[in-house]
Each structure stands twice: as structure tokens, then as C-alpha cells.
Amino acid sequence: MAVSDHVDLPTFLAGVRKRNPGQPEFVQAVQEVAEDVFDYIADKAVYHEYQILRRIAEPDRVVSFRVCWEDDRGNIRLQRGWRVQNNNAIGPYKGGIRFHASVTESVLKFLAFEQTFKNALTGLPMGGAKGGANFNPKGKSDHEIMRFCQSFMTELYRHVGADVDVPAGDIGVGPREIGYMFGQYKRITNSFTGVLTGKGVEYGGSPIRTEATGYGVAYFLADMFRTRGWDLDGKVAAVSGAGNVALHAAEKLTQLGARVVTLSDSTGFVHDRKGLDAEKLAWLKEHKAGKRASLAGYVAAFPDAEFCPDRRPWGVECDVAVPCATQNELGGDDARELLRNGCVAVVEGANMPCTLEAVHLFKEAGILYAPGKAANAGGVAVSGLEISQNATRRPWTPQQVEDELVKIMARIHDQCAEHGERFGTGRIDYVRGANIAGFKRVADAMLAFGVV
Ligand code: GLU
């Protein structure tokens, strides 16, 4: 087939839109990747001939199922659950489970697609998947959460397995939910295997898994800064979110010398000009992770800070923005405001937190900008290390795991640099680098398998 016969980018994207009606998040994620990959494969006929990108952008399967459970008042409740298995060319499917009211098939398809590239970047043998349910854990009792998790796993167990698909946590799914799901899987299958990651350390979890995503984000930012001869000392960071990723990114950024001045949740954001410290972070972990209470309470404990209800932190003057909440939380206007205020770097702790418009603005401005699939890959990377520990039945020490995490983040950074360096400028386009490096690994494996 001649190169000139291939469809162009607009035609390809029109096809994606047509095949996935009503799925804007999925289309957005594919578009972001396709913009770079089309350029890269323009002179590589084999990838066109074997329709590699189109095949990666068509999940291997989407399983959708009913999840029935009983609330504490005896009402029968109904949710929809999914597992999207996007691609297993380089290893068993791998990716988190999200419980949130905003979960739809589109959201999970975008996340599974992104996960495929992210997991490839880690260098570990993991394919891409994502799952979840439109279940809102807020205000649910512990027993309601347990019954929901058990019901969810009662269907999911037939689609997953240590060599098949290894889920983990994501928004709304932490160690407690993983514990309930693991317990149910073990009970149904009568087997103790590494079917989930993010487990408690006492039953096969890896040290540092909880911290890994946030820590990795901070390490990645430090690697980016090094390319410009900068360090993080005294740099002002605006972080959004107040969950696992945000709190651990804030913790490591603080340890590396930055001043973290914001955190946010669905009720608003906290502006603490003095910056977070170990004491404030310990309070936050207890207050947020433990009780899931509103950030508004922060001001009572630390009266120097200000709480700004119903707003996000992107209007605050900062050197670095670290969106760690959720998809599309930072739009074009936010990006313009950050740039006007002198922000020099944006590093994504969440998955796809910046809209396409914001991404284009950051790229045009030439600031340091790292997409989640590179910067937040530390979480799934340590999940990969958990799989290794389970397979060999030999736990590692926290230091061993963190040392490996640092190396993996540096390797991801190097791959972005290798494929994303703009000629002659020494500047790195991290989006392009991550997309091409991730694509190449998965694509070359797919080519080896022929048409399957
Ligand atoms: N949910 C996390 C992510 O977005 C982690 C997935 C995993 O550990 O499998 O990468």
C-alpha cells in the first residue's frame, strides 16, 4: 500500500467520532495521541498498513454489568459497572477501578486508552485497562461500601486474573475497597493470587504503592526542571485535588524544596501562602483520606490560610501547576491565567486534567508541560513492582521500591526527551515524546503478532 493511500488525520478523527457517538472524553484522548502519532508514522507505511493506531483506539473488549446491592435501610440499589480491556500486546491488562458518580463508558474508555500508553512507558510488561462504576462512595457507610465492592467483584472476577487483567485503585477506590474486592475474589475462586494491586502490605501489597503516583509526579517535575538547569527550591506550586495523588505530590514537592500553596476539593480550594509542611500534611491525610471531610475545615486548624469556596486554584500566582483532581479540570481560560501569572511548568497528576485547548496553549507558550501518561505513571509502575513481588513471593523494602520508582520516572523522562525533542531548540515536547514512545512499544508488539 502506498503512503499516499492512507487516510489523513481529519478523516481518521472523523471516523473515531462516528464510531464513538456521545463519548467526548474518549474522542479527546484519541485526538491528543493521534495528532503526534500521525506525524511520526507519516513515512512508516507498515503502521498504516496494519491499521495500528485504529486498532489501539478500539478496545479489545468492553464488559458492562449490573451491580445490585442493599443499602443500610434495606433499599435495593442498582449501579452499572464496567471493565474496559483496551490492549494486552505487551502484558496482561492493567489499570485502576474508579467509583465516582461521573463514571461513564466514555470516561473509562479514555482512561483505558491512556493507560495503554502510560503502562508502555513504564517499561514493565503491562497492557492497558480501566474499570469502575457510577457509584458515589460519598456518605456511604463502611458496610455499604463493603457490600458494593463484593457485588462488583462477584461479576468482575470472571474477567480478571493475575495473568489476565490486574485491576488496582483510582478515584474512590483505595486500600479499603481493594481489601473488600480482594477478599471477595479470594473467596469465590479459592485462590490467593496477585489479582489486584494496591493491596495492604500485610496481604501482598507493595510498600510505597499509596505514595507512588504523587511521589512520581514530583520526581518527574524535578527531572524536567533539570533540563533547564533549575531546581525546585523555593518554587511556588499550586496543586489541585486533596486525594491520594494530590497529598503525596504535595508531600514530595515540599520535601524537594517547593512551597505548595493550594489544594482543592469539590467544595473549593485552600490558599495557604506559607506553604504546606509535614504537620499540615499529616492533618490533611487524617482529615481528607480518613474522614473525606471538606477542605473548608483546614482554615479552622490553620487560621493563616484562606478557603475559597466553589473555585479552583488556577488563578493563584505560582511557578508550577500540578492538577491532581480529575479530567478536564483545567481549561483554556485557566491556562491563559496561569501563563499570565508567570507559571513555567504544568505537570499532570490526574489523567487528562487539561483540556485540549489548554494543552495547545502550554505547548505554544513553550513552558514545561508533562501529560499524565508520563508524569503520573509512578503509581502503575509500583503496581508493576507489586506484581513482581507477588510472583516471586518476596516482599521488597520501602527503600528498594522508592529507588526503583526514581529510576523508572527518570527512564520515562528520557524516553520523552528521545522522542519529543524539538530539533535545534533543545526543548522537549513531553506530550509528543510520551505519545510516540508509548505508541512505538505497543505498536511493534502488535506488528509481531500479525493481524489478530
Ligand atoms: N489508577 C492508576 C492510574 O491511573 C493506577 C493504576 C494501576 O496501578 O493499575 O494509573
Short mmCIF file of C-alpha atoms and ligand atoms in Angstrom, two decimals:
data_model
loop_
_atom_site.label_atom_id
_atom_site.label_comp_id
_atom_site.label_asym_id
_atom_site.label_seq_id
_atom_site.Cartn_x
_atom_site.Cartn_y
_atom_site.Cartn_z
CA MET A 1 0.00 0.00 0.00
CA ALA A 2 1.42 3.38 -0.92
CA VAL A 3 1.80 6.01 1.79
CA SER A 4 -0.39 8.38 -0.24
CA ASP A 5 -3.35 5.96 0.07
CA HIS A 6 -3.50 6.37 3.84
CA VAL A 7 -6.26 8.31 5.50
CA ASP A 8 -5.21 11.69 6.82
CA LEU A 9 -5.65 12.89 10.41
CA PRO A 10 -9.01 14.71 9.94
CA THR A 11 -10.51 11.65 8.21
CA PHE A 12 -9.18 9.36 10.93
CA LEU A 13 -10.64 11.58 13.67
CA ALA A 14 -13.98 11.84 11.85
CA GLY A 15 -14.10 8.04 11.90
CA VAL A 16 -13.31 7.91 15.63
CA ARG A 17 -16.10 10.42 16.32
CA LYS A 18 -18.56 8.48 14.17
CA ARG A 19 -17.78 5.13 15.76
CA ASN A 20 -17.98 6.54 19.31
CA PRO A 21 -21.04 8.77 19.44
CA GLY A 22 -21.66 10.53 22.75
CA GLN A 23 -18.17 9.69 24.03
CA PRO A 24 -16.35 13.06 24.07
CA GLU A 25 -13.69 12.12 26.64
CA PHE A 26 -12.65 9.09 24.62
CA VAL A 27 -12.51 11.09 21.37
CA GLN A 28 -10.44 13.78 23.13
CA ALA A 29 -7.88 11.26 24.38
CA VAL A 30 -7.55 9.63 20.95
CA GLN A 31 -7.19 13.01 19.25
CA GLU A 32 -4.36 14.07 21.57
CA VAL A 33 -2.42 10.91 20.73
CA ALA A 34 -3.29 10.86 17.03
CA GLU A 35 -2.00 14.40 16.48
CA ASP A 36 1.53 13.25 17.35
CA VAL A 37 1.40 9.69 16.10
CA PHE A 38 0.18 10.65 12.61
CA ASP A 39 3.17 12.89 12.23
CA TYR A 40 5.53 10.17 13.45
CA ILE A 41 4.15 7.44 11.16
CA ALA A 42 3.82 9.67 8.09
CA ASP A 43 6.80 7.88 6.49
CA LYS A 44 6.30 4.48 8.16
CA ALA A 45 3.93 2.60 5.88
CA VAL A 46 3.78 -0.59 7.92
CA TYR A 47 1.94 1.09 10.82
CA HIS A 48 -0.69 2.36 8.38
CA GLU A 49 -0.94 -0.90 6.52
CA TYR A 50 -1.63 -2.80 9.74
CA GLN A 51 -4.01 -0.06 10.99
CA ILE A 52 -2.14 0.01 14.28
CA LEU A 53 -3.47 3.26 15.74
CA ARG A 54 -7.02 2.45 14.73
CA ARG A 55 -6.68 -0.95 16.43
CA ILE A 56 -5.26 0.58 19.65
CA ALA A 57 -8.17 3.02 19.64
CA GLU A 58 -10.69 0.16 19.54
CA PRO A 59 -10.80 -1.57 22.96
CA ASP A 60 -10.22 -5.34 22.85
CA ARG A 61 -13.48 -5.55 24.79
CA VAL A 62 -15.83 -3.53 26.96
CA VAL A 63 -17.65 -5.53 29.61
CA SER A 64 -20.67 -3.83 31.13
CA PHE A 65 -22.62 -5.33 34.00
CA ARG A 66 -25.30 -4.73 36.60
CA VAL A 67 -24.23 -4.22 40.20
CA CYS A 68 -27.03 -4.76 42.73
CA TRP A 69 -26.52 -4.06 46.42
CA GLU A 70 -28.53 -3.33 49.52
CA ASP A 71 -28.10 -0.08 51.47
CA ASP A 72 -28.29 0.21 55.26
CA ARG A 73 -32.02 0.97 55.16
CA GLY A 74 -32.75 -2.19 53.23
CA ASN A 75 -33.30 -0.46 49.86
CA ILE A 76 -32.19 -2.34 46.78
CA ARG A 77 -29.78 -0.17 44.81
CA LEU A 78 -28.54 -0.56 41.28
CA GLN A 79 -25.37 0.66 39.60
CA ARG A 80 -23.65 -0.03 36.31
CA GLY A 81 -20.14 -1.50 36.36
CA TRP A 82 -17.60 -1.82 33.55
CA ARG A 83 -14.22 -3.20 32.70
CA VAL A 84 -12.63 -1.82 29.55
CA GLN A 85 -9.76 -4.02 28.37
CA ASN A 86 -8.07 -1.83 25.83
CA ASN A 87 -4.91 -3.63 24.76
CA ASN A 88 -2.76 -6.52 26.04
CA ALA A 89 0.01 -6.54 23.42
CA ILE A 90 2.83 -6.09 25.94
CA GLY A 91 1.40 -7.74 29.05
CA PRO A 92 -1.75 -8.64 30.98
CA TYR A 93 -4.34 -5.85 31.11
CA LYS A 94 -3.64 -3.44 33.95
CA GLY A 95 -5.37 -0.34 35.24
CA GLY A 96 -7.41 1.05 38.08
CA ILE A 97 -11.05 0.92 39.12
CA ARG A 98 -12.91 4.19 39.62
CA PHE A 99 -16.03 4.62 41.75
CA HIS A 100 -17.50 8.05 41.10
CA ALA A 101 -20.85 9.48 40.04
CA SER A 102 -19.22 10.82 36.84
CA VAL A 103 -18.12 7.39 35.57
CA THR A 104 -19.43 6.53 32.11
CA GLU A 105 -18.32 4.19 29.36
CA SER A 106 -16.67 7.15 27.61
CA VAL A 107 -14.63 8.08 30.69
CA LEU A 108 -13.46 4.50 31.21
CA LYS A 109 -12.61 4.06 27.52
CA PHE A 110 -10.49 7.20 27.58
CA LEU A 111 -8.76 6.06 30.76
CA ALA A 112 -8.08 2.56 29.38
CA PHE A 113 -6.68 4.06 26.17
CA GLU A 114 -4.38 6.42 28.12
CA GLN A 115 -3.36 3.59 30.40
CA THR A 116 -2.11 1.58 27.42
CA PHE A 117 0.46 4.27 26.62
CA LYS A 118 1.29 5.02 30.25
CA ASN A 119 1.95 1.39 31.08
CA ALA A 120 4.13 1.02 27.99
CA LEU A 121 6.23 3.99 29.15
CA THR A 122 7.00 2.32 32.49
CA GLY A 123 8.98 -0.34 30.60
CA LEU A 124 7.15 -3.05 32.56
CA PRO A 125 5.02 -5.79 30.95
CA MET A 126 1.53 -4.35 31.42
CA GLY A 127 -1.30 -3.82 28.94
CA GLY A 128 -3.97 -1.13 29.36
CA ALA A 129 -7.39 -1.38 31.02
CA LYS A 130 -9.71 0.54 33.30
CA GLY A 131 -12.88 -0.24 35.18
CA GLY A 132 -15.36 1.23 37.56
CA ALA A 133 -18.92 2.06 38.36
CA ASN A 134 -21.20 5.07 38.55
CA PHE A 135 -21.28 4.57 42.30
CA ASN A 136 -20.85 7.58 44.59
CA PRO A 137 -18.96 6.50 47.71
CA LYS A 138 -19.59 9.85 49.44
CA GLY A 139 -21.74 9.48 52.53
CA LYS A 140 -21.88 5.67 52.29
CA SER A 141 -21.26 3.64 55.42
CA ASP A 142 -18.38 1.20 55.63
CA HIS A 143 -20.75 -1.75 55.32
CA GLU A 144 -22.43 -0.23 52.27
CA ILE A 145 -19.02 0.15 50.64
CA MET A 146 -18.23 -3.46 51.53
CA ARG A 147 -21.47 -4.79 50.05
CA PHE A 148 -20.98 -2.75 46.90
CA CYS A 149 -17.38 -3.93 46.45
CA GLN A 150 -18.41 -7.55 46.97
CA SER A 151 -21.24 -7.30 44.47
CA PHE A 152 -18.96 -5.58 41.95
CA MET A 153 -16.33 -8.34 42.27
CA THR A 154 -18.96 -11.09 42.08
CA GLU A 155 -19.25 -10.20 38.39
CA LEU A 156 -15.76 -8.82 37.73
CA TYR A 157 -13.95 -11.95 38.97
CA ARG A 158 -14.73 -13.85 35.76
CA HIS A 159 -12.96 -11.23 33.62
CA VAL A 160 -9.75 -10.70 35.64
CA GLY A 161 -6.84 -12.79 36.92
CA ALA A 162 -3.14 -12.50 37.77
CA ASP A 163 -2.15 -13.37 34.16
CA VAL A 164 -5.25 -11.89 32.53
CA ASP A 165 -6.12 -8.49 33.96
CA VAL A 166 -4.90 -6.94 37.21
CA PRO A 167 -7.03 -4.03 38.46
CA ALA A 168 -6.00 -1.51 41.12
CA GLY A 169 -7.43 1.65 42.69
CA ASP A 170 -8.32 5.01 41.20
CA ILE A 171 -10.70 7.78 42.29
CA GLY A 172 -12.98 6.43 45.05
CA VAL A 173 -11.06 3.15 45.31
CA GLY A 174 -8.29 2.94 47.89
CA PRO A 175 -6.86 0.25 50.18
CA ARG A 176 -10.21 -0.31 51.92
CA GLU A 177 -12.09 -1.01 48.66
CA ILE A 178 -9.20 -3.10 47.29
CA GLY A 179 -9.32 -5.15 50.52
CA TYR A 180 -13.03 -5.87 50.12
CA MET A 181 -12.64 -6.76 46.44
CA PHE A 182 -9.58 -8.94 47.05
CA GLY A 183 -11.40 -10.75 49.87
CA GLN A 184 -14.34 -11.49 47.61
CA TYR A 185 -12.14 -12.67 44.72
CA LYS A 186 -10.22 -14.98 47.05
CA ARG A 187 -13.47 -16.35 48.44
CA ILE A 188 -15.07 -17.01 45.05
CA THR A 189 -12.02 -18.54 43.39
CA ASN A 190 -10.46 -20.15 46.47
CA SER A 191 -7.08 -18.85 45.32
CA PHE A 192 -4.61 -16.35 46.72
CA THR A 193 -3.05 -14.66 43.72
CA GLY A 194 -1.83 -11.23 42.70
CA VAL A 195 -5.13 -10.37 41.00
CA LEU A 196 -5.24 -6.80 42.35
CA THR A 197 -2.56 -4.28 43.23
CA GLY A 198 -2.69 -1.57 45.84
CA LYS A 199 -3.32 -4.27 48.45
CA GLY A 200 -2.49 -3.79 52.13
CA VAL A 201 1.15 -4.72 52.82
CA GLU A 202 0.06 -7.44 55.22
CA TYR A 203 -1.55 -9.41 52.40
CA GLY A 204 0.81 -8.86 49.47
CA GLY A 205 0.74 -5.13 48.83
CA SER A 206 3.87 -3.20 47.97
CA PRO A 207 5.38 -0.59 50.23
CA ILE A 208 5.17 2.91 48.70
CA ARG A 209 2.22 1.98 46.41
CA THR A 210 0.00 4.53 48.16
CA GLU A 211 2.59 7.28 47.81
CA ALA A 212 3.90 6.27 44.38
CA THR A 213 1.71 8.28 42.00
CA GLY A 214 2.20 11.58 43.84
CA TYR A 215 5.89 10.98 44.56
CA GLY A 216 6.47 10.09 40.92
CA VAL A 217 4.84 13.36 39.80
CA ALA A 218 7.27 15.34 41.96
CA TYR A 219 10.28 13.35 40.74
CA PHE A 220 9.20 13.85 37.15
CA LEU A 221 8.91 17.61 37.68
CA ALA A 222 12.40 17.68 39.20
CA ASP A 223 13.70 15.81 36.11
CA MET A 224 12.01 18.37 33.83
CA PHE A 225 13.48 21.27 35.79
CA ARG A 226 16.96 19.75 35.47
CA THR A 227 16.75 20.05 31.66
CA ARG A 228 16.68 23.83 32.14
CA GLY A 229 19.27 23.90 34.90
CA TRP A 230 16.65 24.77 37.55
CA ASP A 231 15.82 23.21 40.90
CA LEU A 232 12.61 23.21 42.94
CA ASP A 233 13.98 25.21 45.85
CA GLY A 234 11.51 27.92 46.86
CA LYS A 235 9.31 27.40 43.79
CA VAL A 236 5.63 28.07 44.42
CA ALA A 237 3.36 25.17 43.45
CA ALA A 238 -0.42 25.24 43.03
CA VAL A 239 -1.77 21.71 43.49
CA SER A 240 -5.41 20.74 42.88
CA GLY A 241 -7.17 17.79 44.46
CA ALA A 242 -6.86 16.54 48.01
CA GLY A 243 -6.86 12.79 47.47
CA ASN A 244 -4.08 10.27 47.42
CA VAL A 245 -2.25 11.72 44.40
CA ALA A 246 -2.50 15.39 45.45
CA LEU A 247 -1.44 14.85 49.04
CA HIS A 248 1.59 12.72 48.16
CA ALA A 249 2.62 15.01 45.30
CA ALA A 250 2.41 17.90 47.78
CA GLU A 251 4.42 15.93 50.32
CA LYS A 252 7.28 15.09 47.96
CA LEU A 253 7.29 18.55 46.35
CA THR A 254 7.64 20.01 49.85
CA GLN A 255 10.48 17.61 50.64
CA LEU A 256 12.22 18.64 47.41
CA GLY A 257 12.09 22.29 48.50
CA ALA A 258 8.97 23.65 46.77
CA ARG A 259 6.30 25.71 48.56
CA VAL A 260 2.89 24.12 47.97
CA VAL A 261 0.28 26.82 48.47
CA THR A 262 -3.01 25.22 47.37
CA LEU A 263 -5.11 22.06 47.47
CA SER A 264 -8.71 21.68 46.33
CA ASP A 265 -11.80 19.51 46.52
CA SER A 266 -15.35 19.64 45.20
CA THR A 267 -16.21 22.40 47.72
CA GLY A 268 -13.42 24.85 46.82
CA PHE A 269 -9.70 25.41 47.36
CA VAL A 270 -7.40 26.24 50.23
CA HIS A 271 -4.83 29.01 49.75
CA ASP A 272 -2.03 28.74 52.28
CA ARG A 273 0.62 31.29 51.31
CA LYS A 274 3.12 30.00 53.87
CA GLY A 275 3.02 26.59 52.23
CA LEU A 276 2.26 23.11 53.48
CA ASP A 277 4.60 21.39 55.90
CA ALA A 278 4.78 17.93 57.49
CA GLU A 279 2.36 18.88 60.28
CA LYS A 280 -0.27 20.29 57.91
CA LEU A 281 0.08 17.29 55.60
CA ALA A 282 -0.41 14.86 58.47
CA TRP A 283 -3.56 16.77 59.46
CA LEU A 284 -4.80 16.69 55.86
CA LYS A 285 -4.20 12.97 55.46
CA GLU A 286 -6.30 12.30 58.54
CA HIS A 287 -8.98 14.85 57.61
CA LYS A 288 -9.28 14.05 53.89
CA ALA A 289 -8.15 10.49 53.34
CA GLY A 290 -9.62 9.27 56.63
CA LYS A 291 -12.85 11.21 57.00
CA ARG A 292 -13.30 12.51 53.43
CA ALA A 293 -14.34 15.83 55.01
CA SER A 294 -14.43 19.19 53.17
CA LEU A 295 -11.25 21.25 52.92
CA ALA A 296 -13.18 24.16 54.45
CA GLY A 297 -12.13 22.73 57.84
CA TYR A 298 -8.46 23.48 57.09
CA VAL A 299 -8.86 27.15 57.97
CA ALA A 300 -10.10 26.35 61.47
CA ALA A 301 -6.97 24.28 62.09
CA PHE A 302 -4.55 26.68 60.32
CA PRO A 303 -6.05 30.18 60.54
CA ASP A 304 -3.39 31.87 58.34
CA ALA A 305 -4.86 30.09 55.32
CA GLU A 306 -7.83 31.17 53.27
CA PHE A 307 -10.63 28.96 51.91
CA CYS A 308 -12.06 29.98 48.52
CA PRO A 309 -15.41 28.21 48.05
CA ASP A 310 -16.51 26.79 44.70
CA ARG A 311 -13.31 27.78 42.91
CA ARG A 312 -10.27 26.06 41.53
CA PRO A 313 -6.74 27.21 42.30
CA TRP A 314 -5.58 28.26 38.81
CA GLY A 315 -5.87 32.00 39.48
CA VAL A 316 -3.21 31.84 42.19
CA GLU A 317 0.26 33.13 41.31
CA CYS A 318 2.59 30.15 41.02
CA ASP A 319 5.68 28.83 39.25
CA VAL A 320 4.25 25.36 38.86
CA ALA A 321 0.71 24.00 38.44
CA VAL A 322 0.04 20.40 39.44
CA PRO A 323 -3.53 19.33 38.57
CA CYS A 324 -4.24 16.18 40.58
CA ALA A 325 -8.06 16.13 40.74
CA THR A 326 -9.77 14.79 37.62
CA GLN A 327 -10.20 15.03 33.84
CA ASN A 328 -10.77 18.42 32.21
CA GLU A 329 -10.37 20.41 35.44
CA LEU A 330 -8.08 22.97 33.77
CA GLY A 331 -9.46 24.71 30.68
CA GLY A 332 -8.31 27.34 28.17
CA ASP A 333 -9.11 30.34 30.41
CA ASP A 334 -7.29 28.74 33.33
CA ALA A 335 -4.27 28.09 31.10
CA ARG A 336 -4.21 31.72 29.93
CA GLU A 337 -4.39 32.91 33.53
CA LEU A 338 -1.58 30.62 34.64
CA LEU A 339 0.61 31.82 31.76
CA ARG A 340 -0.19 35.47 32.53
CA ASN A 341 0.82 34.86 36.14
CA GLY A 342 4.22 33.52 35.09
CA CYS A 343 3.69 29.79 35.53
CA VAL A 344 6.67 27.95 33.98
CA ALA A 345 5.61 24.32 34.35
CA VAL A 346 2.47 22.20 34.40
CA VAL A 347 2.71 18.59 35.47
CA GLU A 348 -0.37 16.36 35.44
CA GLY A 349 -1.01 14.17 38.48
CA ALA A 350 -4.53 13.33 37.31
CA ASN A 351 -5.41 11.68 34.00
CA MET A 352 -6.12 14.24 31.25
CA PRO A 353 -6.84 17.15 33.66
CA CYS A 354 -6.06 19.73 30.96
CA THR A 355 -8.44 20.27 28.06
CA LEU A 356 -7.03 20.09 24.51
CA GLU A 357 -7.22 23.89 24.33
CA ALA A 358 -5.12 24.23 27.49
CA VAL A 359 -2.59 21.69 26.19
CA HIS A 360 -2.22 23.61 22.93
CA LEU A 361 -1.71 26.89 24.84
CA PHE A 362 1.01 25.38 27.05
CA LYS A 363 2.75 23.90 24.02
CA GLU A 364 2.65 27.20 22.14
CA ALA A 365 3.99 29.09 25.16
CA GLY A 366 6.92 26.67 25.30
CA ILE A 367 6.62 26.08 29.06
CA LEU A 368 7.42 22.72 30.60
CA TYR A 369 4.28 20.62 30.28
CA ALA A 370 4.04 16.93 31.18
CA PRO A 371 0.96 14.83 30.37
CA GLY A 372 -0.39 12.45 32.99
CA LYS A 373 0.52 9.39 30.99
CA ALA A 374 4.18 10.23 31.66
CA ALA A 375 4.12 12.18 34.91
CA ASN A 376 1.66 10.07 36.90
CA ALA A 377 2.93 6.68 35.72
CA GLY A 378 4.69 6.11 39.06
CA GLY A 379 1.52 4.62 40.55
CA VAL A 380 1.06 1.93 37.98
CA ALA A 381 4.84 1.39 37.88
CA VAL A 382 4.83 0.46 41.56
CA SER A 383 1.79 -1.70 40.83
CA GLY A 384 4.08 -3.48 38.35
CA LEU A 385 6.62 -3.91 41.13
CA GLU A 386 3.85 -5.29 43.36
CA ILE A 387 3.12 -7.89 40.66
CA SER A 388 6.81 -8.89 40.68
CA GLN A 389 6.81 -9.18 44.49
CA ASN A 390 3.65 -11.33 44.38
CA ALA A 391 5.01 -13.55 41.62
CA THR A 392 8.25 -14.25 43.48
CA ARG A 393 6.54 -14.19 46.90
CA ARG A 394 9.32 -11.92 48.13
CA PRO A 395 8.37 -8.50 49.52
CA TRP A 396 10.75 -5.58 48.99
CA THR A 397 11.71 -2.87 51.45
CA PRO A 398 10.25 0.65 51.09
CA GLN A 399 13.71 1.93 50.13
CA GLN A 400 14.10 -0.66 47.35
CA VAL A 401 10.74 0.29 45.90
CA GLU A 402 11.32 4.04 46.09
CA ASP A 403 14.78 3.71 44.50
CA GLU A 404 13.20 1.75 41.65
CA LEU A 405 10.43 4.36 41.32
CA VAL A 406 13.01 7.15 40.94
CA LYS A 407 14.78 5.15 38.20
CA ILE A 408 11.55 4.40 36.36
CA MET A 409 10.46 8.06 36.39
CA ALA A 410 13.89 9.05 35.05
CA ARG A 411 13.60 6.45 32.28
CA ILE A 412 10.16 7.77 31.33
CA HIS A 413 11.62 11.26 31.22
CA ASP A 414 14.47 10.02 28.98
CA GLN A 415 12.01 8.41 26.57
CA CYS A 416 10.02 11.65 26.36
CA ALA A 417 13.26 13.50 25.66
CA GLU A 418 14.32 10.99 23.00
CA HIS A 419 11.08 11.19 21.03
CA GLY A 420 9.95 14.69 21.93
CA GLU A 421 12.98 16.90 21.48
CA ARG A 422 12.23 19.79 19.15
CA PHE A 423 15.00 20.00 16.62
CA GLY A 424 17.59 22.65 17.25
CA THR A 425 15.93 24.08 20.37
CA GLY A 426 16.95 21.52 22.99
CA ARG A 427 13.35 21.87 24.25
CA ILE A 428 11.25 18.80 24.90
CA ASP A 429 7.64 18.35 23.81
CA TYR A 430 6.67 15.86 26.52
CA VAL A 431 3.26 15.13 25.02
CA ARG A 432 4.77 14.16 21.71
CA GLY A 433 7.59 12.23 23.38
CA ALA A 434 5.23 10.24 25.61
CA ASN A 435 2.76 9.54 22.82
CA ILE A 436 5.40 8.34 20.38
CA ALA A 437 7.44 6.29 22.85
CA GLY A 438 4.29 4.61 24.24
CA PHE A 439 2.87 4.02 20.78
CA LYS A 440 6.08 2.55 19.40
CA ARG A 441 6.38 -0.11 22.11
CA VAL A 442 2.77 -1.28 21.79
CA ALA A 443 2.74 -0.97 18.00
CA ASP A 444 5.89 -3.02 17.49
CA ALA A 445 4.50 -5.81 19.68
CA MET A 446 1.25 -5.75 17.69
CA LEU A 447 3.17 -5.98 14.42
CA ALA A 448 4.91 -9.11 15.71
CA PHE A 449 1.52 -10.80 16.22
CA GLY A 450 0.21 -10.06 12.73
CA VAL A 451 -3.48 -9.46 12.27
CA VAL A 452 -5.19 -10.68 15.45
N1 GLU B 1 -5.32 4.29 38.59
C1 GLU B 1 -3.91 4.47 38.48
C2 GLU B 1 -3.57 5.09 37.15
O1 GLU B 1 -4.33 5.91 36.65
C3 GLU B 1 -3.13 3.21 38.79
C4 GLU B 1 -3.46 2.01 38.01
C5 GLU B 1 -2.77 0.72 38.49
O2 GLU B 1 -1.98 0.77 39.42
O3 GLU B 1 -3.06 -0.31 37.88
O4 GLU B 1 -2.55 4.86 36.56
#
